[in-house]
């Protein structure tokens, strides 16, 4: 079925004779929706090129789908079809399972069944690996198979490969980035067009960037799944999604977007994993102020970008599409090519699932609690009159809060019904200090309402 219109795989001159003699890597796929259909199309379109790089062909032999008629319309009559996922996971003529259905519970069962049957696994399912990755990777080691998941983190951006291979000489200090396209689209609209959160979300849904139920995106959960996997690869720790601190953008106000711009910042939903020597790892997702001159501040729309600080490499940045059918397929097929190259390779000589061999994974590396996170902060303090900026400044000084900058929000930044606002940028302090400050300051007689606090991330080299 993968007949190249110019030349067949056997005729491709880039393949040595030994490679052309190898049988194709046989793929079973569960799910033929956005990711699965894109993977099929790219495999079919670029079959000779992919085989030339893999050293053998890659052939889809069986697909599981809810609608067999729809599946046949995508893959044609040369691929076997079933509506039983376990038939694919345990199929005797399948070498590698591509799990493209999503979800966690049933997907976990299918993936573990495939592993027990001695099959490699490729998936773009970040929720599955964030919640069950430790169990899945342990089973894969036990059965000598690979689990590949480049598409689970930043779709077309090869950030997992960069951490596990390209930056392998480095002690990684931090990983941070914009890793959810839906929220980045919303924030870009709020900043660029001055619309509110609800309107920006509606635009994202109308364009297909957000689901009808966008909670996983806008509450930060999707980004937390991804930063959890990046942290494990960066620091040699188990997957610890349950310990991540997660804050979405649903409470973010347009007023703060405008005030951040006045101060020379833009607000982005960031995933951050930072190692603090002798203490542990900060593992968090939150809306944060980024300097307007910073590269991440210029990542707009649905695009993603990840930055990594290594002790030898310095800061490197990776940019690309954060969603899309063929964009995800690009990563899935790259994983299939890696699996195709494993033939005859001992499991101990392969790139480890989390970048570190199992005996070197640090089970004791702790995720720091929210109160211990140490960053600069932005405070927006509503006051009864502009003159009360002096009272706010005096109170902060008395509380020994390290203020780097303080000013009033200008008229351009204020919404129609907003009163005067004092804008404060602190030097680096713990989250515990900021939480206490915001709570106590709200009770000050000069203050007219709740104090808004957001982190500031400069991400300096």
Coordinates of C-alpha atoms in Angstrom, one line a residue:
X1 CA 0.0 0.0 0.0
X2 CA 3.0 2.3 0.5
X3 CA 3.8 2.5 -3.2
X4 CA 6.0 5.5 -4.0
X5 CA 5.0 7.0 -7.3
X6 CA 8.6 7.4 -8.4
X7 CA 10.4 4.3 -7.0
X8 CA 9.7 1.4 -4.7
X9 CA 11.5 1.0 -1.4
X10 CA 13.6 -1.8 -2.8
X11 CA 14.8 0.5 -5.6
X12 CA 15.7 3.4 -3.4
X13 CA 19.4 4.0 -4.0
X14 CA 20.0 5.4 -0.5
X15 CA 19.5 2.0 1.1
X16 CA 22.3 -0.5 1.4
X17 CA 21.5 -4.0 0.2
X18 CA 21.4 -5.4 3.8
X19 CA 18.7 -2.8 4.7
X20 CA 16.5 -3.5 1.7
X21 CA 16.5 -7.1 2.7
X22 CA 15.1 -6.4 6.2
X23 CA 11.4 -6.9 6.6
X24 CA 9.4 -3.7 7.3
X25 CA 8.7 -2.6 10.9
X26 CA 5.1 -3.7 11.3
X27 CA 2.9 -1.1 13.1
X28 CA -0.5 -1.6 14.8
X29 CA -2.4 1.6 15.6
X30 CA -5.2 2.2 18.1
X31 CA -7.1 5.3 17.0
X32 CA -7.3 6.8 13.6
X33 CA -8.4 10.3 14.5
X34 CA -6.3 13.5 14.2
X35 CA -3.0 11.9 15.3
X36 CA -3.6 8.5 13.7
X37 CA -4.8 9.9 10.3
X38 CA -1.9 12.3 10.2
X39 CA 0.6 9.6 10.9
X40 CA -0.8 7.4 8.1
X41 CA -0.7 10.3 5.6
X42 CA 2.9 11.2 6.3
X43 CA 4.0 7.6 6.3
X44 CA 2.4 7.1 2.9
X45 CA 3.6 10.3 1.4
X46 CA 7.2 10.1 2.6
X47 CA 7.7 6.3 2.7
X48 CA 10.9 6.1 0.7
X49 CA 12.5 8.9 2.5
X50 CA 11.5 7.5 5.9
X51 CA 12.8 4.0 4.9
X52 CA 16.1 5.5 3.8
X53 CA 16.6 7.0 7.2
X54 CA 15.2 4.1 9.2
X55 CA 17.2 1.5 7.3
X56 CA 13.9 -0.5 6.7
X57 CA 10.3 0.2 5.7
X58 CA 7.6 1.0 8.2
X59 CA 4.3 -0.6 7.4
X60 CA 0.9 0.0 9.0
X61 CA -0.7 -3.5 9.2
X62 CA -3.7 -3.2 11.5
X63 CA -5.8 -0.3 12.9
X64 CA -8.4 -0.2 15.7
X65 CA -11.2 2.3 15.3
X66 CA -14.7 2.9 16.6
X67 CA -16.0 3.4 13.0
X68 CA -14.5 0.8 10.7
X69 CA -16.1 2.5 7.7
X70 CA -14.4 5.8 8.5
X71 CA -11.1 4.1 9.2
X72 CA -11.3 2.4 5.8
X73 CA -11.9 5.8 4.2
X74 CA -8.5 6.9 5.7
X75 CA -6.3 3.9 5.3
X76 CA -7.9 2.0 2.4
X77 CA -8.4 -1.7 2.0
X78 CA -4.9 -3.0 2.5
X79 CA -4.8 -2.4 6.3
X80 CA -6.6 -4.8 8.6
X81 CA -9.3 -3.2 10.8
X82 CA -10.8 -4.1 14.1
X83 CA -12.8 -2.4 16.8
X84 CA -11.0 -4.4 19.6
X85 CA -8.0 -2.5 20.9
X86 CA -6.5 -5.6 22.6
X87 CA -6.4 -7.4 19.2
X88 CA -4.0 -4.7 18.0
X89 CA -2.0 -4.6 21.3
X90 CA -1.4 -8.3 21.2
X91 CA -1.4 -8.9 17.4
X92 CA 1.2 -11.5 16.5
X93 CA 2.2 -9.6 13.3
X94 CA 2.7 -6.3 15.1
X95 CA 6.2 -5.1 16.2
X96 CA 5.2 -1.7 17.6
X97 CA 2.0 -0.3 18.9
X98 CA 1.1 3.3 18.2
X99 CA -1.4 4.4 20.8
X100 CA -3.3 7.3 19.3
X101 CA -6.6 7.1 21.1
X102 CA -5.8 9.2 24.1
X103 CA -7.2 8.9 27.6
X104 CA -5.5 7.2 30.6
X105 CA -7.4 4.2 32.0
X106 CA -8.0 2.0 28.9
X107 CA -4.9 3.3 27.2
X108 CA -2.8 2.1 30.2
X109 CA -4.3 -1.4 29.8
X110 CA -3.6 -1.5 26.0
X111 CA 0.0 -0.2 26.4
X112 CA 0.8 -2.6 29.2
X113 CA -0.7 -5.5 27.3
X114 CA 1.5 -4.6 24.3
X115 CA 4.6 -4.4 26.4
X116 CA 3.9 -7.8 28.0
X117 CA 3.5 -9.2 24.5
X118 CA 7.0 -7.9 23.7
X119 CA 6.0 -5.0 21.5
X120 CA 7.5 -1.5 21.5
X121 CA 5.2 1.4 22.1
X122 CA 5.0 4.9 20.5
X123 CA 2.5 7.4 22.0
X124 CA 1.7 11.1 22.0
X125 CA -0.4 10.7 25.1
X126 CA 1.1 13.0 27.7
X127 CA -1.7 12.4 30.3
X128 CA -1.1 8.6 30.1
X129 CA 2.7 9.0 30.8
X130 CA 2.3 11.8 33.4
X131 CA -0.1 9.6 35.4
X132 CA 1.2 6.1 34.7
X133 CA 4.6 6.6 33.2
X134 CA 6.7 5.1 36.0
X135 CA 4.7 1.9 35.8
X136 CA 4.8 1.8 32.0
X137 CA 8.6 2.5 31.8
X138 CA 9.3 -0.2 34.5
X139 CA 7.3 -2.7 32.6
X140 CA 9.1 -1.8 29.3
X141 CA 12.5 -2.3 31.0
X142 CA 11.4 -5.7 32.4
X143 CA 10.3 -6.9 28.9
X144 CA 13.2 -5.3 27.0
X145 CA 11.1 -3.0 24.8
X146 CA 11.1 0.7 24.1
X147 CA 8.4 3.3 24.9
X148 CA 8.8 6.5 22.8
X149 CA 6.8 9.7 23.3
X150 CA 8.3 12.7 21.5
X151 CA 4.9 13.8 20.4
X152 CA 3.6 13.9 23.9
X153 CA 5.4 17.1 25.0
X154 CA 5.7 19.7 22.3
X155 CA 4.5 18.0 19.2
X156 CA 6.8 19.0 16.3
X157 CA 9.6 20.3 18.6
X158 CA 12.1 17.5 19.3
X159 CA 12.7 18.6 22.9
X160 CA 12.7 15.1 24.4
X161 CA 15.5 14.0 22.0
X162 CA 17.3 17.3 22.7
X163 CA 17.3 16.6 26.5
X164 CA 18.1 12.8 26.2
X165 CA 20.7 13.1 23.4
X166 CA 21.8 16.5 22.3
X167 CA 22.3 17.9 25.8
X168 CA 23.5 14.7 27.4
X169 CA 26.8 16.2 28.5
X170 CA 25.1 18.9 30.5
X171 CA 23.9 19.3 34.1
X172 CA 20.6 20.9 33.4
X173 CA 19.8 23.8 35.6
X174 CA 16.3 24.6 34.4
X175 CA 13.7 23.9 31.6
X176 CA 10.9 26.4 31.0
X177 CA 8.6 27.2 28.2
X178 CA 5.2 27.8 26.6
X179 CA 3.9 24.3 26.1
X180 CA 0.2 24.7 25.6
X181 CA -0.9 26.3 22.3
X182 CA -4.5 27.0 23.4
X183 CA -3.6 29.2 26.4
X184 CA -0.9 30.9 24.4
X185 CA -3.4 31.8 21.7
X186 CA -5.8 33.2 24.3
X187 CA -3.1 35.3 26.0
X188 CA -1.9 36.6 22.7
X189 CA -5.4 37.7 21.9
X190 CA -5.9 39.4 25.3
X191 CA -2.6 41.2 24.9
X192 CA -2.7 42.1 21.2
X193 CA -6.4 42.9 20.8
X194 CA -7.4 43.9 24.4
X195 CA -10.2 41.4 24.6
X196 CA -11.2 39.7 27.8
X197 CA -10.6 36.0 28.7
X198 CA -14.0 34.8 27.8
X199 CA -14.0 36.4 24.3
X200 CA -10.5 35.1 23.6
X201 CA -11.5 31.6 24.6
X202 CA -14.5 31.7 22.4
X203 CA -12.3 32.7 19.4
X204 CA -9.9 29.8 20.3
X205 CA -12.9 27.4 20.2
X206 CA -14.2 28.8 17.0
X207 CA -10.9 28.2 15.3
X208 CA -10.4 24.7 16.7
X209 CA -7.6 25.6 19.1
X210 CA -9.7 24.8 22.1
X211 CA -12.0 21.9 22.9
X212 CA -15.7 22.4 23.7
X213 CA -14.5 21.6 27.3
X214 CA -11.2 23.4 27.5
X215 CA -10.5 22.7 31.2
X216 CA -7.3 20.7 30.7
X217 CA -5.8 23.5 28.7
X218 CA -7.0 26.6 30.5
X219 CA -6.5 25.1 34.0
X220 CA -2.9 24.3 33.2
X221 CA -3.2 20.5 33.5
X222 CA -2.0 19.8 29.9
X223 CA 1.1 21.9 30.5
X224 CA 1.7 20.2 33.8
X225 CA 1.7 16.8 32.1
X226 CA 4.3 18.0 29.7
X227 CA 6.6 19.8 32.2
X228 CA 6.5 16.7 34.4
X229 CA 8.0 14.6 31.6
X230 CA 10.6 17.3 30.7
X231 CA 11.7 17.5 34.4
X232 CA 12.2 13.7 34.6
X233 CA 14.4 13.8 31.5
X234 CA 16.3 16.9 32.6
X235 CA 17.0 15.9 36.2
X236 CA 17.0 12.1 36.2
X237 CA 13.9 11.9 38.5
X238 CA 10.8 9.8 38.4
X239 CA 7.6 11.2 36.8
X240 CA 6.0 13.2 39.6
X241 CA 2.9 14.8 38.1
X242 CA 1.0 14.5 41.4
X243 CA 3.6 16.9 43.0
X244 CA 3.4 19.6 40.4
X245 CA 2.0 23.0 41.3
X246 CA -0.6 23.9 38.7
X247 CA -2.3 27.3 38.1
X248 CA -4.2 28.1 34.9
X249 CA -5.3 31.3 33.4
X250 CA -9.1 31.4 34.2
X251 CA -8.6 34.0 36.9
X252 CA -6.3 36.2 34.9
X253 CA -7.7 39.7 34.2
X254 CA -7.2 41.9 31.2
X255 CA -6.3 44.7 33.7
X256 CA -3.2 42.7 34.7
X257 CA -2.3 42.0 31.0
X258 CA -2.4 45.8 30.4
X259 CA -0.5 46.7 33.6
X260 CA 2.2 44.1 32.8
X261 CA 2.7 45.8 29.4
X262 CA 3.1 49.1 31.1
X263 CA 5.9 47.7 33.2
X264 CA 7.6 46.2 30.1
X265 CA 6.4 42.6 30.5
X266 CA 4.0 40.1 28.8
X267 CA 2.0 37.4 30.5
X268 CA 2.6 33.8 29.4
X269 CA 1.5 30.5 30.8
X270 CA 4.8 28.9 31.6
X271 CA 5.8 25.4 32.6
X272 CA 8.9 25.6 34.7
X273 CA 11.2 22.9 36.2
X274 CA 14.2 24.3 38.0
X275 CA 16.7 22.4 40.1
X276 CA 17.9 24.1 43.3
X277 CA 21.1 22.6 44.6
X278 CA 20.7 20.7 47.8
X279 CA 17.0 21.4 48.1
X280 CA 15.1 19.8 45.2
X281 CA 13.2 20.7 42.1
X282 CA 10.6 23.4 41.5
X283 CA 7.9 21.8 39.2
X284 CA 5.2 24.2 38.3
X285 CA 2.8 25.7 35.8
X286 CA 1.5 29.3 36.2
X287 CA 0.8 32.5 34.3
X288 CA 3.9 34.7 34.7
X289 CA 5.3 38.0 33.6
X290 CA 8.1 37.7 31.1
X291 CA 10.2 40.7 30.0
X292 CA 8.9 42.0 26.7
X293 CA 12.4 41.8 25.3
X294 CA 12.7 38.1 26.1
X295 CA 12.4 35.6 23.2
X296 CA 9.5 33.8 24.9
X297 CA 7.5 37.0 25.0
X298 CA 7.4 36.9 21.2
X299 CA 6.1 33.4 21.0
X300 CA 2.5 34.1 19.9
X301 CA -0.7 32.4 18.7
X302 CA -0.7 28.7 19.2
X303 CA 3.0 28.2 18.9
X304 CA 5.2 26.6 21.5
X305 CA 8.7 27.2 22.7
X306 CA 11.0 25.5 25.3
X307 CA 14.2 26.9 26.7
X308 CA 16.8 24.8 28.5
X309 CA 19.8 26.0 30.6
X310 CA 22.7 23.6 30.7
X311 CA 26.0 24.2 32.5
X312 CA 28.0 23.6 29.4
X313 CA 25.6 24.6 26.6
X314 CA 24.2 27.7 28.2
X315 CA 20.6 28.5 27.2
X316 CA 19.2 26.9 24.1
X317 CA 15.7 27.4 22.7
X318 CA 13.4 25.2 20.7
X319 CA 10.4 26.6 18.8
X320 CA 7.6 25.2 16.7
X321 CA 3.9 24.2 16.4
X322 CA 2.3 23.0 19.5
X323 CA -0.6 21.2 17.9
X324 CA -1.7 19.8 14.6
X325 CA -2.3 16.4 12.8
X326 CA 0.8 16.2 10.7
X327 CA 2.9 18.1 13.2
X328 CA 2.2 15.4 15.8
X329 CA 2.7 12.8 13.1
X330 CA 6.2 14.2 12.5
X331 CA 7.1 13.3 16.1
X332 CA 5.3 9.9 16.1
X333 CA 7.1 8.8 12.9
X334 CA 10.5 10.0 14.3
X335 CA 9.9 7.7 17.2
X336 CA 9.0 4.9 14.8
X337 CA 12.2 5.5 13.0
X338 CA 14.1 5.2 16.3
X339 CA 12.3 1.9 17.0
X340 CA 13.1 0.6 13.5
X341 CA 16.8 1.2 14.2
X342 CA 16.8 -0.8 17.4
X343 CA 16.9 -4.2 15.6
X344 CA 19.7 -6.2 17.1
X345 CA 20.5 -3.6 19.8
X346 CA 20.7 -4.8 23.4
X347 CA 18.2 -3.0 25.7
X348 CA 21.0 -1.8 27.9
X349 CA 22.6 0.1 25.0
X350 CA 19.4 2.0 24.0
X351 CA 18.6 5.6 25.0
X352 CA 16.8 5.3 28.3
X353 CA 13.1 6.2 28.5
X354 CA 13.8 9.2 30.8
X355 CA 17.3 10.0 29.6
X356 CA 19.0 8.2 32.6
X357 CA 19.4 4.5 33.1
X358 CA 17.2 3.1 35.7
X359 CA 19.9 2.6 38.3
X360 CA 20.8 6.3 38.1
X361 CA 17.3 7.7 38.5
X362 CA 17.2 9.7 41.7
X363 CA 14.2 8.5 43.6
X364 CA 14.9 10.9 46.4
X365 CA 15.0 14.1 44.4
X366 CA 12.1 16.0 46.0
X367 CA 9.6 18.4 44.4
X368 CA 9.7 21.5 46.4
X369 CA 6.4 22.7 48.0
X370 CA 4.7 25.8 46.6
X371 CA 5.7 28.0 49.5
X372 CA 9.4 27.4 48.8
X373 CA 9.3 28.6 45.1
X374 CA 11.7 31.5 44.9
X375 CA 11.1 34.1 42.2
X376 CA 10.4 37.8 41.6
X377 CA 6.8 38.8 41.8
X378 CA 4.3 41.4 40.5
X379 CA 1.7 42.8 42.8
X380 CA -1.3 44.9 41.8
X381 CA -2.7 46.7 44.8
X382 CA -6.0 48.6 44.3
X383 CA -6.1 51.7 46.5
X384 CA -8.8 54.3 47.3
X385 CA -6.7 57.3 46.0
X386 CA -3.5 57.7 44.0
X387 CA -1.8 59.4 47.0
X388 CA -2.0 56.2 49.0
X389 CA 0.9 54.8 47.0
X390 CA 3.1 56.2 49.7
X391 CA 1.3 54.3 52.4
X392 CA 1.6 51.1 50.4
X393 CA 5.3 51.7 50.0
X394 CA 5.8 52.4 53.6
X395 CA 4.0 49.2 54.7
X396 CA 6.0 47.1 52.3
X397 CA 9.3 48.6 53.6
X398 CA 8.2 48.0 57.2
X399 CA 7.5 44.3 56.3
X400 CA 10.9 44.1 54.7
X401 CA 9.5 43.1 51.3
X402 CA 12.3 43.7 48.8
X403 CA 10.7 46.2 46.3
X404 CA 12.5 46.7 43.1
X405 CA 10.0 49.1 41.4
X406 CA 6.7 50.7 42.3
X407 CA 4.4 53.0 40.4
X408 CA 0.8 53.8 39.7
X409 CA -1.0 52.2 36.8
X410 CA -1.4 54.8 34.0
X411 CA -4.8 55.7 32.6
X412 CA -4.1 53.7 29.5
X413 CA -3.7 50.6 31.5
X414 CA -6.9 51.0 33.5
X415 CA -10.2 49.5 32.5
X416 CA -13.4 51.6 32.7
X417 CA -14.4 50.8 36.2
X418 CA -11.0 50.3 37.8
X419 CA -9.8 52.7 40.5
X420 CA -6.2 53.7 41.1
X421 CA -3.8 50.7 41.2
X422 CA -0.3 50.5 42.7
X423 CA 2.0 48.3 40.7
X424 CA 4.9 46.6 42.5
X425 CA 7.7 44.5 41.3
X426 CA 9.7 42.7 44.0
X427 CA 13.1 41.2 44.0
X428 CA 13.3 37.4 44.4
X429 CA 11.3 36.1 47.4
X430 CA 9.6 32.9 48.4
X431 CA 6.0 32.3 47.5
X432 CA 5.3 32.0 51.2
X433 CA 6.4 35.6 51.7
X434 CA 4.3 36.8 48.8
X435 CA 1.2 35.0 49.9
X436 CA 1.5 36.4 53.4
X437 CA 2.1 39.9 52.0
X438 CA -0.8 39.8 49.6
X439 CA -3.2 38.6 52.4
X440 CA -2.1 41.2 55.0
X441 CA -1.8 44.1 52.5
X442 CA -5.5 43.5 51.5
X443 CA -6.5 44.4 55.1
X444 CA -4.6 47.7 55.0
X445 CA -7.0 50.7 55.2
X446 CA -5.5 52.3 52.1
X447 CA -6.2 49.2 50.0
X448 CA -9.6 49.0 48.2
X449 CA -9.8 45.3 47.4
X450 CA -7.9 42.0 46.9
X451 CA -4.2 42.1 45.9
X452 CA -3.3 40.3 42.8
X453 CA 0.1 38.5 42.8
X454 CA 1.8 36.9 39.8
X455 CA 5.3 35.5 39.4
X456 CA 7.9 37.2 37.3
X457 CA 10.3 34.9 35.3
X458 CA 13.3 36.5 33.7
X459 CA 14.9 33.2 32.6
X460 CA 18.4 34.7 32.4
X461 CA 21.3 32.7 31.2

